[in-house]
Amino acid sequence: MSQAADPVKVVKQEVGKAAADRVRSHSIVGLGTGSTTAYAVQFIGDRLKRGELEDVVGIPTSFQAEVLAKQYGIPLATLDAVERIDVAIDGADEVDPQKNLIKGGGAAHTREKVVDAAAESFVVVVDSGKLVSRLGESFLLPVEVIPMALAPVTRAIANLGGTAELRMGVKKAGPVITDQGNLVLDVKFDQIADPGELERALNNIPGVLENGLFVGVADIVLVGEIVDGQPRVREF
């Protein structure tokens, strides 16, 4: 497909490549989940194959990331086996002006938060359509819940002003199941005035494993966009 026919794909490729170019030899890299991060994983693999990089180990945040890393020849390890993560590369569903994020469109936000928060540098890769003035403008907030707590968690979220809907599978009967075997509630808030406070309040509900607010975690945001018909990557 030509660039003109699919500019979004080209932008995702360019921002993924820009993130992959930041990876150095002898480093441990958190590998995020999603379509843009998938290009970063591909380009890291390409650099290893060409000999531009050596001794790079990936920490996957999901089964998808694990499969892609193996496909592109990136050696993998677990958090138990490493003492540090040098850089994590991951996407986002929304980014606000303070570099706070909503993540979890792929239902991998719990593992992503563990890896991204542990990294010395967390690089976010997005296209310009993910930039918002306030979190929650265009994307529902994912909350991972253990199955037996679904009803009380839904009520507790309502008390916080949120409307929760169980995420259902596509091409699958029944709800989405996370890599941890849990359920995902997609929550609509009329406004998220204080993302940090809401993140803490949601995570204090018994039965909630993690939510998709990433507050104060992102270090660098790389934004892909089309300028004068050409793809461009800028640091946000």
PDB file of C-alpha atoms in Angstrom:
ATOM      1  CA  MET A   1       0.000   0.000   0.000  1.00  0.00           C
ATOM      2  CA  SER A   2       1.401   3.405  -0.923  1.00  0.00           C
ATOM      3  CA  GLN A   3       2.175   6.191   1.530  1.00  0.00           C
ATOM      4  CA  ALA A   4      -0.614   8.282   0.059  1.00  0.00           C
ATOM      5  CA  ALA A   5      -3.073   5.438   0.564  1.00  0.00           C
ATOM      6  CA  ASP A   6      -2.160   4.786   4.187  1.00  0.00           C
ATOM      7  CA  PRO A   7      -0.384   7.766   5.806  1.00  0.00           C
ATOM      8  CA  VAL A   8      -1.238   6.558   9.333  1.00  0.00           C
ATOM      9  CA  LYS A   9       0.717   3.345   8.769  1.00  0.00           C
ATOM     10  CA  VAL A  10       3.712   5.284   7.455  1.00  0.00           C
ATOM     11  CA  VAL A  11       3.637   7.630  10.469  1.00  0.00           C
ATOM     12  CA  LYS A  12       3.524   4.658  12.848  1.00  0.00           C
ATOM     13  CA  GLN A  13       6.485   3.086  11.058  1.00  0.00           C
ATOM     14  CA  GLU A  14       8.517   6.297  11.253  1.00  0.00           C
ATOM     15  CA  VAL A  15       7.885   6.902  14.950  1.00  0.00           C
ATOM     16  CA  GLY A  16       8.588   3.233  15.676  1.00  0.00           C
ATOM     17  CA  LYS A  17      11.888   3.512  13.830  1.00  0.00           C
ATOM     18  CA  ALA A  18      12.784   6.711  15.720  1.00  0.00           C
ATOM     19  CA  ALA A  19      12.270   4.883  19.011  1.00  0.00           C
ATOM     20  CA  ALA A  20      14.253   1.849  17.850  1.00  0.00           C
ATOM     21  CA  ASP A  21      17.133   4.176  16.901  1.00  0.00           C
ATOM     22  CA  ARG A  22      17.401   5.194  20.570  1.00  0.00           C
ATOM     23  CA  VAL A  23      18.232   1.650  21.672  1.00  0.00           C
ATOM     24  CA  ARG A  24      21.914   1.064  22.417  1.00  0.00           C
ATOM     25  CA  SER A  25      23.995  -2.115  22.475  1.00  0.00           C
ATOM     26  CA  HIS A  26      24.307  -4.006  25.775  1.00  0.00           C
ATOM     27  CA  SER A  27      20.920  -2.748  26.966  1.00  0.00           C
ATOM     28  CA  ILE A  28      17.744  -4.244  28.377  1.00  0.00           C
ATOM     29  CA  VAL A  29      14.643  -2.984  26.610  1.00  0.00           C
ATOM     30  CA  GLY A  30      11.011  -3.088  27.702  1.00  0.00           C
ATOM     31  CA  LEU A  31       8.919  -4.053  24.687  1.00  0.00           C
ATOM     32  CA  GLY A  32       5.427  -2.585  24.732  1.00  0.00           C
ATOM     33  CA  THR A  33       2.217  -3.637  23.085  1.00  0.00           C
ATOM     34  CA  GLY A  34       0.249  -2.231  20.161  1.00  0.00           C
ATOM     35  CA  SER A  35       0.517  -1.382  16.483  1.00  0.00           C
ATOM     36  CA  THR A  36       3.054   1.467  16.747  1.00  0.00           C
ATOM     37  CA  THR A  37       5.295  -0.351  19.222  1.00  0.00           C
ATOM     38  CA  ALA A  38       5.206  -3.391  16.945  1.00  0.00           C
ATOM     39  CA  TYR A  39       7.157  -1.376  14.357  1.00  0.00           C
ATOM     40  CA  ALA A  40       9.718  -0.438  17.004  1.00  0.00           C
ATOM     41  CA  VAL A  41      10.165  -4.135  17.837  1.00  0.00           C
ATOM     42  CA  GLN A  42      10.577  -4.900  14.127  1.00  0.00           C
ATOM     43  CA  PHE A  43      13.220  -2.178  13.668  1.00  0.00           C
ATOM     44  CA  ILE A  44      15.150  -3.266  16.785  1.00  0.00           C
ATOM     45  CA  GLY A  45      15.235  -6.758  15.283  1.00  0.00           C
ATOM     46  CA  ASP A  46      16.418  -5.323  11.954  1.00  0.00           C
ATOM     47  CA  ARG A  47      19.253  -3.444  13.685  1.00  0.00           C
ATOM     48  CA  LEU A  48      20.330  -6.612  15.495  1.00  0.00           C
ATOM     49  CA  LYS A  49      20.270  -8.567  12.228  1.00  0.00           C
ATOM     50  CA  ARG A  50      22.403  -5.941  10.474  1.00  0.00           C
ATOM     51  CA  GLY A  51      24.929  -5.914  13.317  1.00  0.00           C
ATOM     52  CA  GLU A  52      24.185  -2.312  14.310  1.00  0.00           C
ATOM     53  CA  LEU A  53      23.224  -3.565  17.769  1.00  0.00           C
ATOM     54  CA  GLU A  54      24.539  -6.372  19.932  1.00  0.00           C
ATOM     55  CA  ASP A  55      23.679  -7.878  23.280  1.00  0.00           C
ATOM     56  CA  VAL A  56      20.140  -6.460  23.473  1.00  0.00           C
ATOM     57  CA  VAL A  57      17.613  -8.275  25.659  1.00  0.00           C
ATOM     58  CA  GLY A  58      13.879  -7.591  25.575  1.00  0.00           C
ATOM     59  CA  ILE A  59      11.360  -7.690  28.432  1.00  0.00           C
ATOM     60  CA  PRO A  60       7.929  -8.231  26.817  1.00  0.00           C
ATOM     61  CA  THR A  61       4.802  -6.651  28.299  1.00  0.00           C
ATOM     62  CA  SER A  62       2.355  -9.061  26.669  1.00  0.00           C
ATOM     63  CA  PHE A  63       1.999 -12.274  24.734  1.00  0.00           C
ATOM     64  CA  GLN A  64       1.804 -10.151  21.553  1.00  0.00           C
ATOM     65  CA  ALA A  65       5.135  -8.478  22.342  1.00  0.00           C
ATOM     66  CA  GLU A  66       6.704 -11.850  23.133  1.00  0.00           C
ATOM     67  CA  VAL A  67       5.595 -13.343  19.805  1.00  0.00           C
ATOM     68  CA  LEU A  68       6.830 -10.317  17.829  1.00  0.00           C
ATOM     69  CA  ALA A  69      10.199 -10.273  19.593  1.00  0.00           C
ATOM     70  CA  LYS A  70      10.746 -13.948  18.794  1.00  0.00           C
ATOM     71  CA  GLN A  71       9.675 -13.326  15.196  1.00  0.00           C
ATOM     72  CA  TYR A  72      12.263 -10.561  14.796  1.00  0.00           C
ATOM     73  CA  GLY A  73      15.084 -12.330  16.630  1.00  0.00           C
ATOM     74  CA  ILE A  74      15.205 -10.333  19.862  1.00  0.00           C
ATOM     75  CA  PRO A  75      16.379 -12.421  22.848  1.00  0.00           C
ATOM     76  CA  LEU A  76      13.979 -12.270  25.785  1.00  0.00           C
ATOM     77  CA  ALA A  77      14.200 -12.382  29.559  1.00  0.00           C
ATOM     78  CA  THR A  78      11.856 -11.904  32.509  1.00  0.00           C
ATOM     79  CA  LEU A  79      11.918  -9.289  35.251  1.00  0.00           C
ATOM     80  CA  ASP A  80      13.191 -11.976  37.627  1.00  0.00           C
ATOM     81  CA  ALA A  81      16.318 -12.406  35.513  1.00  0.00           C
ATOM     82  CA  VAL A  82      17.397  -8.755  35.166  1.00  0.00           C
ATOM     83  CA  GLU A  83      18.447  -6.075  37.624  1.00  0.00           C
ATOM     84  CA  ARG A  84      17.453  -3.095  35.494  1.00  0.00           C
ATOM     85  CA  ILE A  85      15.584  -1.982  32.387  1.00  0.00           C
ATOM     86  CA  ASP A  86      17.499   0.663  30.447  1.00  0.00           C
ATOM     87  CA  VAL A  87      14.674   1.848  28.218  1.00  0.00           C
ATOM     88  CA  ALA A  88      11.049   0.874  27.668  1.00  0.00           C
ATOM     89  CA  ILE A  89       9.235   1.632  24.399  1.00  0.00           C
ATOM     90  CA  ASP A  90       5.452   1.634  24.428  1.00  0.00           C
ATOM     91  CA  GLY A  91       2.463   3.283  22.823  1.00  0.00           C
ATOM     92  CA  ALA A  92      -0.470   5.161  24.362  1.00  0.00           C
ATOM     93  CA  ASP A  93      -4.125   5.733  23.625  1.00  0.00           C
ATOM     94  CA  GLU A  94      -4.067   9.326  24.898  1.00  0.00           C
ATOM     95  CA  VAL A  95      -1.298  11.759  25.902  1.00  0.00           C
ATOM     96  CA  ASP A  96      -2.023  15.008  27.747  1.00  0.00           C
ATOM     97  CA  PRO A  97       0.202  18.155  27.830  1.00  0.00           C
ATOM     98  CA  GLN A  98       1.884  16.927  31.052  1.00  0.00           C
ATOM     99  CA  LYS A  99       2.863  13.635  29.333  1.00  0.00           C
ATOM    100  CA  ASN A 100       0.335  11.694  31.397  1.00  0.00           C
ATOM    101  CA  LEU A 101      -1.190   8.775  29.515  1.00  0.00           C
ATOM    102  CA  ILE A 102      -4.192   6.543  29.149  1.00  0.00           C
ATOM    103  CA  LYS A 103      -3.160   3.071  28.043  1.00  0.00           C
ATOM    104  CA  GLY A 104      -4.864  -0.285  27.875  1.00  0.00           C
ATOM    105  CA  GLY A 105      -6.536  -0.440  24.479  1.00  0.00           C
ATOM    106  CA  GLY A 106      -4.841  -3.799  24.083  1.00  0.00           C
ATOM    107  CA  ALA A 107      -5.710  -4.865  27.658  1.00  0.00           C
ATOM    108  CA  ALA A 108      -1.999  -5.134  28.525  1.00  0.00           C
ATOM    109  CA  HIS A 109      -1.742  -2.032  30.739  1.00  0.00           C
ATOM    110  CA  THR A 110      -0.956  -3.888  33.973  1.00  0.00           C
ATOM    111  CA  ARG A 111       2.200  -5.540  32.667  1.00  0.00           C
ATOM    112  CA  GLU A 112       3.035  -2.403  30.699  1.00  0.00           C
ATOM    113  CA  LYS A 113       2.896  -0.253  33.837  1.00  0.00           C
ATOM    114  CA  VAL A 114       5.183  -2.645  35.723  1.00  0.00           C
ATOM    115  CA  VAL A 115       7.799  -2.617  32.949  1.00  0.00           C
ATOM    116  CA  ASP A 116       7.466   1.032  31.907  1.00  0.00           C
ATOM    117  CA  ALA A 117       7.680   2.324  35.483  1.00  0.00           C
ATOM    118  CA  ALA A 118      10.753   0.188  36.175  1.00  0.00           C
ATOM    119  CA  ALA A 119      12.676   1.525  33.164  1.00  0.00           C
ATOM    120  CA  GLU A 120      15.335   4.194  33.567  1.00  0.00           C
ATOM    121  CA  SER A 121      13.829   5.872  30.490  1.00  0.00           C
ATOM    122  CA  PHE A 122      10.289   5.359  29.202  1.00  0.00           C
ATOM    123  CA  VAL A 123       9.810   6.373  25.558  1.00  0.00           C
ATOM    124  CA  VAL A 124       6.214   6.730  24.361  1.00  0.00           C
ATOM    125  CA  VAL A 125       5.478   6.354  20.635  1.00  0.00           C
ATOM    126  CA  VAL A 126       2.228   7.804  19.271  1.00  0.00           C
ATOM    127  CA  ASP A 127       0.741   9.453  16.217  1.00  0.00           C
ATOM    128  CA  SER A 128      -0.536  13.004  16.606  1.00  0.00           C
ATOM    129  CA  GLY A 129      -4.138  11.795  16.842  1.00  0.00           C
ATOM    130  CA  LYS A 130      -3.378  10.526  20.364  1.00  0.00           C
ATOM    131  CA  LEU A 131      -2.634  14.010  21.740  1.00  0.00           C
ATOM    132  CA  VAL A 132      -5.441  15.454  23.892  1.00  0.00           C
ATOM    133  CA  SER A 133      -5.841  18.527  26.082  1.00  0.00           C
ATOM    134  CA  ARG A 134      -7.320  16.433  28.921  1.00  0.00           C
ATOM    135  CA  LEU A 135      -7.249  12.677  29.531  1.00  0.00           C
ATOM    136  CA  GLY A 136     -10.518  10.891  28.869  1.00  0.00           C
ATOM    137  CA  GLU A 137     -11.542  13.171  26.013  1.00  0.00           C
ATOM    138  CA  SER A 138     -11.742  10.454  23.391  1.00  0.00           C
ATOM    139  CA  PHE A 139     -10.758   7.185  25.067  1.00  0.00           C
ATOM    140  CA  LEU A 140     -12.399   5.196  27.841  1.00  0.00           C
ATOM    141  CA  LEU A 141     -10.249   4.354  30.863  1.00  0.00           C
ATOM    142  CA  PRO A 142      -9.441   0.616  31.133  1.00  0.00           C
ATOM    143  CA  VAL A 143      -9.521  -0.983  34.583  1.00  0.00           C
ATOM    144  CA  GLU A 144      -8.356  -4.578  35.085  1.00  0.00           C
ATOM    145  CA  VAL A 145     -10.505  -6.450  37.601  1.00  0.00           C
ATOM    146  CA  ILE A 146     -10.332  -9.939  39.070  1.00  0.00           C
ATOM    147  CA  PRO A 147     -13.477 -11.791  37.927  1.00  0.00           C
ATOM    148  CA  MET A 148     -15.090 -12.430  41.323  1.00  0.00           C
ATOM    149  CA  ALA A 149     -14.980  -8.697  42.154  1.00  0.00           C
ATOM    150  CA  LEU A 150     -16.711  -7.464  38.990  1.00  0.00           C
ATOM    151  CA  ALA A 151     -19.996  -6.380  40.617  1.00  0.00           C
ATOM    152  CA  PRO A 152     -18.595  -4.565  43.693  1.00  0.00           C
ATOM    153  CA  VAL A 153     -15.884  -2.886  41.602  1.00  0.00           C
ATOM    154  CA  THR A 154     -18.481  -1.665  39.115  1.00  0.00           C
ATOM    155  CA  ARG A 155     -20.488  -0.149  42.005  1.00  0.00           C
ATOM    156  CA  ALA A 156     -17.393   1.453  43.537  1.00  0.00           C
ATOM    157  CA  ILE A 157     -16.456   2.997  40.182  1.00  0.00           C
ATOM    158  CA  ALA A 158     -19.988   4.428  39.934  1.00  0.00           C
ATOM    159  CA  ASN A 159     -19.443   6.062  43.330  1.00  0.00           C
ATOM    160  CA  LEU A 160     -16.359   7.745  41.858  1.00  0.00           C
ATOM    161  CA  GLY A 161     -18.498   9.120  39.010  1.00  0.00           C
ATOM    162  CA  GLY A 162     -17.568   6.576  36.363  1.00  0.00           C
ATOM    163  CA  THR A 163     -19.769   4.500  34.078  1.00  0.00           C
ATOM    164  CA  ALA A 164     -18.185   1.068  33.590  1.00  0.00           C
ATOM    165  CA  GLU A 165     -18.796  -1.361  30.756  1.00  0.00           C
ATOM    166  CA  LEU A 166     -17.335  -4.857  30.520  1.00  0.00           C
ATOM    167  CA  ARG A 167     -15.050  -5.144  27.491  1.00  0.00           C
ATOM    168  CA  MET A 168     -16.285  -7.865  25.164  1.00  0.00           C
ATOM    169  CA  GLY A 169     -14.199  -9.886  22.737  1.00  0.00           C
ATOM    170  CA  VAL A 170     -14.097  -9.302  18.991  1.00  0.00           C
ATOM    171  CA  LYS A 171     -14.443 -12.528  16.983  1.00  0.00           C
ATOM    172  CA  LYS A 172     -14.802 -14.245  20.355  1.00  0.00           C
ATOM    173  CA  ALA A 173     -17.923 -14.992  22.361  1.00  0.00           C
ATOM    174  CA  GLY A 174     -17.758 -13.455  25.813  1.00  0.00           C
ATOM    175  CA  PRO A 175     -15.520 -10.910  27.537  1.00  0.00           C
ATOM    176  CA  VAL A 176     -11.893 -10.029  26.875  1.00  0.00           C
ATOM    177  CA  ILE A 177      -9.554 -11.969  29.183  1.00  0.00           C
ATOM    178  CA  THR A 178      -6.186 -10.396  30.027  1.00  0.00           C
ATOM    179  CA  ASP A 179      -2.846 -12.210  30.055  1.00  0.00           C
ATOM    180  CA  GLN A 180      -3.373 -12.475  33.843  1.00  0.00           C
ATOM    181  CA  GLY A 181      -6.774 -14.152  33.407  1.00  0.00           C
ATOM    182  CA  ASN A 182      -8.775 -11.105  34.489  1.00  0.00           C
ATOM    183  CA  LEU A 183     -11.534  -8.901  33.045  1.00  0.00           C
ATOM    184  CA  VAL A 184     -11.394  -5.319  31.755  1.00  0.00           C
ATOM    185  CA  LEU A 185     -13.893  -2.585  32.506  1.00  0.00           C
ATOM    186  CA  ASP A 186     -13.860   0.412  30.143  1.00  0.00           C
ATOM    187  CA  VAL A 187     -14.888   3.420  32.204  1.00  0.00           C
ATOM    188  CA  LYS A 188     -16.297   6.760  31.090  1.00  0.00           C
ATOM    189  CA  PHE A 189     -15.752   9.769  33.352  1.00  0.00           C
ATOM    190  CA  ASP A 190     -17.325  13.119  32.483  1.00  0.00           C
ATOM    191  CA  GLN A 191     -13.936  14.623  33.236  1.00  0.00           C
ATOM    192  CA  ILE A 192     -10.656  13.523  34.796  1.00  0.00           C
ATOM    193  CA  ALA A 193      -9.634  16.651  36.692  1.00  0.00           C
ATOM    194  CA  ASP A 194      -6.783  15.020  38.649  1.00  0.00           C
ATOM    195  CA  PRO A 195      -5.355  11.936  36.885  1.00  0.00           C
ATOM    196  CA  GLY A 196      -2.982  11.099  39.738  1.00  0.00           C
ATOM    197  CA  GLU A 197      -5.721  11.158  42.361  1.00  0.00           C
ATOM    198  CA  LEU A 198      -8.057   9.061  40.182  1.00  0.00           C
ATOM    199  CA  GLU A 199      -5.286   6.532  39.508  1.00  0.00           C
ATOM    200  CA  ARG A 200      -4.798   6.066  43.251  1.00  0.00           C
ATOM    201  CA  ALA A 201      -8.534   5.964  44.012  1.00  0.00           C
ATOM    202  CA  LEU A 202      -9.215   3.275  41.413  1.00  0.00           C
ATOM    203  CA  ASN A 203      -6.284   1.133  42.523  1.00  0.00           C
ATOM    204  CA  ASN A 204      -7.525   1.331  46.137  1.00  0.00           C
ATOM    205  CA  ILE A 205     -10.774  -0.441  45.202  1.00  0.00           C
ATOM    206  CA  PRO A 206     -10.515  -4.065  46.376  1.00  0.00           C
ATOM    207  CA  GLY A 207     -10.497  -6.325  43.331  1.00  0.00           C
ATOM    208  CA  VAL A 208      -8.880  -3.808  40.980  1.00  0.00           C
ATOM    209  CA  LEU A 209      -5.505  -5.027  39.778  1.00  0.00           C
ATOM    210  CA  GLU A 210      -4.465  -1.911  37.817  1.00  0.00           C
ATOM    211  CA  ASN A 211      -5.904   0.900  35.702  1.00  0.00           C
ATOM    212  CA  GLY A 212      -4.779   2.570  32.498  1.00  0.00           C
ATOM    213  CA  LEU A 213      -3.749   5.950  33.927  1.00  0.00           C
ATOM    214  CA  PHE A 214       0.030   6.368  33.641  1.00  0.00           C
ATOM    215  CA  VAL A 215       0.819   9.524  35.629  1.00  0.00           C
ATOM    216  CA  GLY A 216       4.369  10.831  35.824  1.00  0.00           C
ATOM    217  CA  VAL A 217       5.817   7.736  34.153  1.00  0.00           C
ATOM    218  CA  ALA A 218       6.635   8.918  30.601  1.00  0.00           C
ATOM    219  CA  ASP A 219      10.045  10.513  30.067  1.00  0.00           C
ATOM    220  CA  ILE A 220      10.005  11.079  26.298  1.00  0.00           C
ATOM    221  CA  VAL A 221       7.048  11.227  23.917  1.00  0.00           C
ATOM    222  CA  LEU A 222       7.801  10.779  20.214  1.00  0.00           C
ATOM    223  CA  VAL A 223       4.959  12.007  18.016  1.00  0.00           C
ATOM    224  CA  GLY A 224       4.565  10.983  14.388  1.00  0.00           C
ATOM    225  CA  GLU A 225       2.637  13.299  12.105  1.00  0.00           C
ATOM    226  CA  ILE A 226       2.176  14.268   8.472  1.00  0.00           C
ATOM    227  CA  VAL A 227       3.619  17.696   7.618  1.00  0.00           C
ATOM    228  CA  ASP A 228       3.319  19.001   4.040  1.00  0.00           C
ATOM    229  CA  GLY A 229       2.457  15.499   2.929  1.00  0.00           C
ATOM    230  CA  GLN A 230       5.553  13.938   4.495  1.00  0.00           C
ATOM    231  CA  PRO A 231       5.886  11.860   7.669  1.00  0.00           C
ATOM    232  CA  ARG A 232       7.753  13.581  10.484  1.00  0.00           C
ATOM    233  CA  VAL A 233       8.681  12.632  14.045  1.00  0.00           C
ATOM    234  CA  ARG A 234       9.038  15.236  16.760  1.00  0.00           C
ATOM    235  CA  GLU A 235       9.785  14.983  20.453  1.00  0.00           C
ATOM    236  CA  PHE A 236       6.831  16.202  22.478  1.00  0.00           C
TER     237      PHE A 236
END
